[in-house]
XYZ file of C-alpha atoms in Angstrom:
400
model
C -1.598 -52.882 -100.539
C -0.031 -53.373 -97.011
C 2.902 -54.308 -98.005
C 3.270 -51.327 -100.724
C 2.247 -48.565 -97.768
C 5.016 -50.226 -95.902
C 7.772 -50.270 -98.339
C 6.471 -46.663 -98.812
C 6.992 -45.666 -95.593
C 10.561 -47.608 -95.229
C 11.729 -45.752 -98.105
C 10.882 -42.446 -96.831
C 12.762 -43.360 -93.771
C 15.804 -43.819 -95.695
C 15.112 -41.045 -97.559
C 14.777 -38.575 -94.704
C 17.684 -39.663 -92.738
C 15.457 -41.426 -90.026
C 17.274 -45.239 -90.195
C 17.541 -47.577 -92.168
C 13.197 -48.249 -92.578
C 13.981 -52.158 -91.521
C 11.540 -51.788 -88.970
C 8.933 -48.999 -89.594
C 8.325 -50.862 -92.807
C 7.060 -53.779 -91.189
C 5.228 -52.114 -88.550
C 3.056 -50.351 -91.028
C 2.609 -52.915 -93.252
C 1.510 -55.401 -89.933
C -0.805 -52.712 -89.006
C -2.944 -52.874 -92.358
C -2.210 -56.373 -92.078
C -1.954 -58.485 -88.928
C -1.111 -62.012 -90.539
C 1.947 -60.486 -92.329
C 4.280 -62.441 -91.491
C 2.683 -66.359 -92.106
C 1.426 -64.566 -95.311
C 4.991 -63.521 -96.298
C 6.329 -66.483 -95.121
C 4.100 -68.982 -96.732
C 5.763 -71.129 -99.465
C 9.386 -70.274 -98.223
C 12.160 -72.613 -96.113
C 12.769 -69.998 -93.402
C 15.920 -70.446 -90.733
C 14.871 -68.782 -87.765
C 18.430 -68.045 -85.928
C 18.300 -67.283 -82.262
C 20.038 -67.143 -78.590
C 21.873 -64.660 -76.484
C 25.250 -64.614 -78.524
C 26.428 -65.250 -81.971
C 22.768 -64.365 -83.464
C 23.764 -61.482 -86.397
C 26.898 -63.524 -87.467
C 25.331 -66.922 -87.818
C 22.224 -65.651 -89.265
C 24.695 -63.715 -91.815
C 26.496 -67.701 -92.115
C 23.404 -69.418 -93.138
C 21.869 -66.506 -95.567
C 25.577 -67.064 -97.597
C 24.885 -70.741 -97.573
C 21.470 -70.748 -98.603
C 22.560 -67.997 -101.233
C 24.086 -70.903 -103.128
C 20.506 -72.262 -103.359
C 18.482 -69.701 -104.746
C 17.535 -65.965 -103.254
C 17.429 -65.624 -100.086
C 16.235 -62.445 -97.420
C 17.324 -61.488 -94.451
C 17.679 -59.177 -91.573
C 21.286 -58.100 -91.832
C 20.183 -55.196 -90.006
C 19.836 -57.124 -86.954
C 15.691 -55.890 -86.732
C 15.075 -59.059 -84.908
C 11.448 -58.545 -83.943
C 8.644 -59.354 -85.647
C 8.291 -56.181 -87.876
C 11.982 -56.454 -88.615
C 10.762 -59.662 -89.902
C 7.733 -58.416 -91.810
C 10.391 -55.641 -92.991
C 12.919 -58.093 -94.420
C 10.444 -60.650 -96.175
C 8.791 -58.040 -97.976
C 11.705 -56.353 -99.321
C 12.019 -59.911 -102.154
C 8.464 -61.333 -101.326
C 9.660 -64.438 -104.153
C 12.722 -65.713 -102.706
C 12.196 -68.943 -101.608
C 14.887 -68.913 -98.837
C 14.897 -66.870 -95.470
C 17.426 -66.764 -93.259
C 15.974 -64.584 -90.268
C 17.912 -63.529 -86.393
C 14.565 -63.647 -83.671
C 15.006 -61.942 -80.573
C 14.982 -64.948 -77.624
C 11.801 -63.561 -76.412
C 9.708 -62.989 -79.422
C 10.359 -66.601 -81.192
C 7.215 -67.589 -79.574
C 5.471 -64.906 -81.116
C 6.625 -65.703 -84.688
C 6.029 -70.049 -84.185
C 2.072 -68.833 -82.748
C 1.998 -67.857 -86.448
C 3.515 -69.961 -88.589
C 6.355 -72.621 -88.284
C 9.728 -72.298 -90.027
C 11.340 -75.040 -91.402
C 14.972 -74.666 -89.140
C 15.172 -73.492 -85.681
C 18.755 -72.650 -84.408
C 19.106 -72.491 -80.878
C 23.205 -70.874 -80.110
C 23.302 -70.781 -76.200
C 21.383 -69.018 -73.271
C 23.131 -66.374 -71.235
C 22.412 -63.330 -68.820
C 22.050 -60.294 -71.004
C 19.699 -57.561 -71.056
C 17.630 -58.560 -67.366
C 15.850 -55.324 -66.960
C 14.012 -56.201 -70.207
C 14.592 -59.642 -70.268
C 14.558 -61.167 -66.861
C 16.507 -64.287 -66.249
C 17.352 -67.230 -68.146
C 14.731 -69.170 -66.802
C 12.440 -67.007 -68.199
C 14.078 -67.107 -72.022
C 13.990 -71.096 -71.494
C 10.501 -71.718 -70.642
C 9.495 -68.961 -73.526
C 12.051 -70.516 -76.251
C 10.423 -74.138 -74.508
C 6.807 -72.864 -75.701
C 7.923 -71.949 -78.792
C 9.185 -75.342 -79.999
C 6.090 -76.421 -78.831
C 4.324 -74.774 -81.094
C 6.850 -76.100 -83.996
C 6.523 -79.463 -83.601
C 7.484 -79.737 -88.229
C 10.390 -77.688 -87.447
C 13.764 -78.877 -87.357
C 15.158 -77.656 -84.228
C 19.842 -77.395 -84.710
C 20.756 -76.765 -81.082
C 23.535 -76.341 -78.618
C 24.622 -79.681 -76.309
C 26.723 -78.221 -74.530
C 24.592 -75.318 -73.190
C 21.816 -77.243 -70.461
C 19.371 -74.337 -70.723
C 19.471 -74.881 -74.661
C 19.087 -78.781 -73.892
C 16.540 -77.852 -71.544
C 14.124 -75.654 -74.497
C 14.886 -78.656 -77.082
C 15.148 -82.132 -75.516
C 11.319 -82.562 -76.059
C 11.272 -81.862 -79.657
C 11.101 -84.375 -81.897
C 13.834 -83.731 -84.978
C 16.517 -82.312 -83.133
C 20.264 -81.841 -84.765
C 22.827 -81.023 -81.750
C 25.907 -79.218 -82.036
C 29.259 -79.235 -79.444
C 31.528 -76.623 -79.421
C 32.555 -76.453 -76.134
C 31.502 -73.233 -74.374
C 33.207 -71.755 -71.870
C 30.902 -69.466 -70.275
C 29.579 -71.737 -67.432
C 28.505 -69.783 -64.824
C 24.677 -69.131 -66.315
C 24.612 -73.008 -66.327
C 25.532 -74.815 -63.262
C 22.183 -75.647 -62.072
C 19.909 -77.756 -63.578
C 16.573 -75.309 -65.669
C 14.503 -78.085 -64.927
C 14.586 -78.898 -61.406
C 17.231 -76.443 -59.596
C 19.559 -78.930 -58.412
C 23.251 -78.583 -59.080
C 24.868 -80.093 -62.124
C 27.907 -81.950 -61.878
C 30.899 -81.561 -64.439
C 28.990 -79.398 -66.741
C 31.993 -79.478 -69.069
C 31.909 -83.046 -70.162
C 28.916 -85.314 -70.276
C 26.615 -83.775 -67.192
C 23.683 -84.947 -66.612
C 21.150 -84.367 -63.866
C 19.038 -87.136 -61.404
C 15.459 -85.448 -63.056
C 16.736 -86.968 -65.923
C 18.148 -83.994 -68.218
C 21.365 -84.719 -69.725
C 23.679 -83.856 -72.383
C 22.825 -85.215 -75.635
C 25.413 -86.807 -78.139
C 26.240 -84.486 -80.583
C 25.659 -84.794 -83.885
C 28.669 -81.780 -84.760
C 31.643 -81.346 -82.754
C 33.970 -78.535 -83.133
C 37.600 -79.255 -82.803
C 40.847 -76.903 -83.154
C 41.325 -77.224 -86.755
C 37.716 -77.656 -88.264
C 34.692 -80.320 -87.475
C 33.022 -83.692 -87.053
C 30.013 -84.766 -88.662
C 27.336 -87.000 -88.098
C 29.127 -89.734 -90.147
C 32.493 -89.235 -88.283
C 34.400 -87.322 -91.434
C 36.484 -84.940 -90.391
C 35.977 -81.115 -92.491
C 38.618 -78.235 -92.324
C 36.955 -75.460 -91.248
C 39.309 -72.057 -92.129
C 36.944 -68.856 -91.632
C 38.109 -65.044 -92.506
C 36.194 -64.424 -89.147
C 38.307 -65.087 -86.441
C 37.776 -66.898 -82.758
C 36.759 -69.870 -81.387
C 33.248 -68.107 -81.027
C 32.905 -67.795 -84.943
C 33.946 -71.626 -85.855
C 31.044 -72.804 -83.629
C 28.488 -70.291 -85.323
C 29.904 -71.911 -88.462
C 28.979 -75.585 -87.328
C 25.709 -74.153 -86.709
C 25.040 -72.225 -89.748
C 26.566 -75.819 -91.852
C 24.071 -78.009 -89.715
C 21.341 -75.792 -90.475
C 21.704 -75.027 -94.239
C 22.501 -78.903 -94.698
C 18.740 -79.363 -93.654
C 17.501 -77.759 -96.396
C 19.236 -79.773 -99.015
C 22.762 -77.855 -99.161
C 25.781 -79.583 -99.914
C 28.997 -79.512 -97.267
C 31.675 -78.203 -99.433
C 29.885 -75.482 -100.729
C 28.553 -74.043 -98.217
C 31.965 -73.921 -96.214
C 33.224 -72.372 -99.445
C 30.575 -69.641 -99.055
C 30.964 -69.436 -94.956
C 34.382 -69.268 -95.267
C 34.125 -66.019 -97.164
C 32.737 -63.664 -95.183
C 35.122 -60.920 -93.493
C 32.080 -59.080 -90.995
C 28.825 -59.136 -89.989
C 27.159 -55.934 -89.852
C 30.650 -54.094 -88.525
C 31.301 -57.049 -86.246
C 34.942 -58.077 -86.563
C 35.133 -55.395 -89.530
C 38.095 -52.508 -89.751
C 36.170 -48.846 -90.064
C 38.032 -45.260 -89.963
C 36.725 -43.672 -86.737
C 38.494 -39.863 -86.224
C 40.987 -40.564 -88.857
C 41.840 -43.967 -87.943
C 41.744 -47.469 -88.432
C 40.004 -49.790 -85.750
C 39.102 -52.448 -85.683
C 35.533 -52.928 -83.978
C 34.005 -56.266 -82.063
C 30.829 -56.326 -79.853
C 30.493 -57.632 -76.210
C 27.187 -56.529 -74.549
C 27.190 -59.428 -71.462
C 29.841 -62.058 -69.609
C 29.894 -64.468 -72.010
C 30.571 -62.288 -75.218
C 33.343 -60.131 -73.350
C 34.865 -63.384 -72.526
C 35.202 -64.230 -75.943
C 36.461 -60.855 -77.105
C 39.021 -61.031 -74.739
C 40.415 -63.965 -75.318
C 40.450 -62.812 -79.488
C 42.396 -59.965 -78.116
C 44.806 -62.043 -76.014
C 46.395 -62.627 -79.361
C 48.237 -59.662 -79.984
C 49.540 -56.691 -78.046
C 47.664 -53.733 -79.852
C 46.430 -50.551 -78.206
C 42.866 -51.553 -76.465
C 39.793 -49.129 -76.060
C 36.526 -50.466 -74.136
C 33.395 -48.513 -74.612
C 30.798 -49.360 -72.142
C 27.263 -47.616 -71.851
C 24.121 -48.864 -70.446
C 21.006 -47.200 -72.136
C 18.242 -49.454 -72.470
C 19.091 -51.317 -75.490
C 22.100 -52.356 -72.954
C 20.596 -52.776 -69.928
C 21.003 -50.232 -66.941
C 22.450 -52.807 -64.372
C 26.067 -53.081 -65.417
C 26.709 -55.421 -62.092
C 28.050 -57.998 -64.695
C 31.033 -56.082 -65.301
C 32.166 -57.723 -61.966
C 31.599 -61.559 -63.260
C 34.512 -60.987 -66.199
C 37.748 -61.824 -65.491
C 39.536 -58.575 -66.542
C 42.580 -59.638 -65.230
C 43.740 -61.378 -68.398
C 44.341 -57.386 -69.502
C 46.857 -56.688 -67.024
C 50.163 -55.269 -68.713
C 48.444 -53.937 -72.073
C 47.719 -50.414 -72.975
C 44.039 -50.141 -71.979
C 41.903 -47.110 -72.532
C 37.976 -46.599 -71.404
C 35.434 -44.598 -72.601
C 31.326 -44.509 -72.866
C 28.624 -43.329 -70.593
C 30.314 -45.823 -68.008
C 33.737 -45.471 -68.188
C 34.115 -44.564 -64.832
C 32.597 -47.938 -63.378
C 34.653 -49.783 -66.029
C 37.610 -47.987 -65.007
C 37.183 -49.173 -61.638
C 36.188 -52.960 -61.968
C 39.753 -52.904 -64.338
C 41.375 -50.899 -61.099
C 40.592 -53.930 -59.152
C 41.387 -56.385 -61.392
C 44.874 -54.865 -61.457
C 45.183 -53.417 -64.984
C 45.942 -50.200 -65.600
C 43.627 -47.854 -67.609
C 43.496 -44.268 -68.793
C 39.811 -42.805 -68.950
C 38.946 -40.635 -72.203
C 35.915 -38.334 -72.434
C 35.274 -39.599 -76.010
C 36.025 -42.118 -78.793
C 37.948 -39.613 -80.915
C 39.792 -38.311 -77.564
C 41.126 -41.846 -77.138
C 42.048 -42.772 -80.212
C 43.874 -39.374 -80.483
C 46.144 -40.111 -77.991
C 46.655 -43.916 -78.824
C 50.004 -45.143 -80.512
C 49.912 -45.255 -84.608
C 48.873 -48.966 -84.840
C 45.558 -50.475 -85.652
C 43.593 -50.665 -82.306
C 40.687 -53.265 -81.049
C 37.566 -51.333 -80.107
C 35.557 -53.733 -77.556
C 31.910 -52.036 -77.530
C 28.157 -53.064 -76.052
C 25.669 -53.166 -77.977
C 24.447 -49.643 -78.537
C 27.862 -48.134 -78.450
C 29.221 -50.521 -80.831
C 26.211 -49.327 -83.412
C 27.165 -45.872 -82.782
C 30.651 -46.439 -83.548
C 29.841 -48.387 -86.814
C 27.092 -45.931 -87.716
C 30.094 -43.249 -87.194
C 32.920 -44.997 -88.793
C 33.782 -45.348 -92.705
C 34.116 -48.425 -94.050
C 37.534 -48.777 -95.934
């Protein structure tokens, strides 16, 4: 009955324009029913898929790979609590396969109820800090929650230390390299403070924390496996960034019994993750859209954009699904921007406009999307949003 009223009331969201019901669902249906989610989950092989960065895209990678399996759920929406959860399993309560994207902070909540078969653990960044506080924080809480997953099988970052921190003491642990180059949220040590030496190769601290060998290593052209063969890896999603969250979403569907070559076939495939990386008509033209919402991600984006010369718009705000303090803008190294045809826009534009004034690049401040775009040459530009104006945008735009 709980999990009728809830589809019920998920439906009439939809139905009344009020979202998409991938969380009111749940939250009804955990209010008739408080065990929900181990109820919905029992019997199933669920990934749980989380960190800072990369979370909607990989989770979107291992759903396709499990797909090959049998029927699988998941929260495409990017719901990530636990009634986004609730919301998603209920929708095909038979499929045997979940693939499901946790919020850092509430895995703990979901492994106090029941214990998934995979754990992915992507990397551990500042984001968010006047609702999530700092890293130390996410790694103790991520810490406890493995804790309380002892059957789970943990795929993990080795080259992130707060990620080595959270999963060094679990036992069935599958690591994964890809070299990160965000390094700044990582130079000391999460266990004891001190300061850790050559954090790009093989660091390791005197408390005894270190760098595990990795069982994955991503290389330019695809990657390495536990039993040293060497697999193309050639993704329709583009970056660096996006052949890591592949390695990840390989490692973790291999744990469940898939096979290699399919599920890069099926990986391979996918052109977006909800809007991410996708082309959308915004004002009459064609963009195309990526999210950066902290350091780390903008560095990323900015180095996918480094590959071509196209008209660039940055939309910055800072509600609270952002984060108010927008202090980080001054810990990205804008300067790689200097010489292209920048424009800025969202409720901060104006402290955007200045952190790219002192990084030397040029910018012209619009008073809206469809204002800059307007007044933008007629190629295809790169829209470079956080996080809630990038869903505004996509909400906005029409998908070709």
């Amino acid at each position: 009955m709980a999990f009728e009223v809830g589809k019920l009331a998920a439906g009439l969201s939809r139905r009344l324009g009020m979202g998409s019901g991938a969380i009111i669902g749940g939250r009804v249906a955990m209010a008739l029913q408080p065990r929900a989610l181990p109820y919905l989950g029992q019997g199933k092989q669920v990934v749980m898929i989380t960190g800072t960065n990369g979370k909607t895209t990989t989770t979107q990678m291992v759903a396709e790979a499990l797909r090959a399996a049998g029927e699988t759920v998941s929260n495409a929406t990017g719901a990530n609590m636990l009634d986004g959860h609730v919301a998603a399993l209920m929708r095909r309560p038979q499929a045997p396969y979940a693939a499901l994207e946790v919020d850092e902070l509430h895995l703990a909540q979901v492994t106090e109820q029941f214990e998934p078969a995979v754990i992915v653990l992507l990397n551990l960044t500042r984001d968010q800090l006047d609702r999530v506080g700092e890293i130390r924080t996410v790694e103790h809480s991520i810490r406890r929650a493995l804790r309380q997953a002892p059957g789970a099988h943990v795929v993990a970052n080795s080259d992130d230390p707060n990620v080595v921190s959270a999963a060094a003491d679990h036992p069935n642990v599958t690591w994964v390299s890809g070299g990160g180059r965000w390094k700044d949220d990582a130079l000391n040590c999460p266990r004891c403070g001190a300061f850790l030496q050559d954090v790009e190769r093989d660091w390791q601290c005197a408390c005894g924390l270190a760098r595990p060998a990795a069982d994955w290593t991503v290389d330019a052209t695809g990657l390495i496996g536990p039993d040293g063969e060497h697999r193309d890896l050639s993704l329709r999603l583009p970056g660096q960034v996006n052949r890591v969250n592949a390695a990840f979403a390989l490692s973790a569907a291999l744990v469940l019994g898939g096979e290699a070559g399919a599920v890069l076939d099926r990986i391979s495939g996918i052109e977006q993750a909800n809007g991410r990386y996708g082309a959308v008509s915004l004002a009459g033209r064609t963009v195309r859209l990526l999210l950066a919402k902290n350091p780390a991600s903008w560095l990323e984006m900015l180095d996918l954009v480094a590959t071509h010369r196209r008209p660039l718009l940055l939309v910055l705000n800072s509600r609270e699904a952002d984060g108010h303090d927008v202090s980080w803008l001054w810990d990205i190294e804008f300067e790689s921007l200097q010489d292209r045809a920048v424009t800025v826009s969202g409720d901060r534009a104006l402290d955007l406009a200045v952190r790219l004034r002192y990084a030397g690049v040029r910018c012209e401040v619009a008073s809206s999307v469809p204002a800059a775009l307007a007044a933008m040459p007629q190629e295809t530009p790169d829209v470079i949003a956080n996080y809630t104006a990038f869903r505004d945008l996509f909400a906005k735009g029409v998908r070709p």
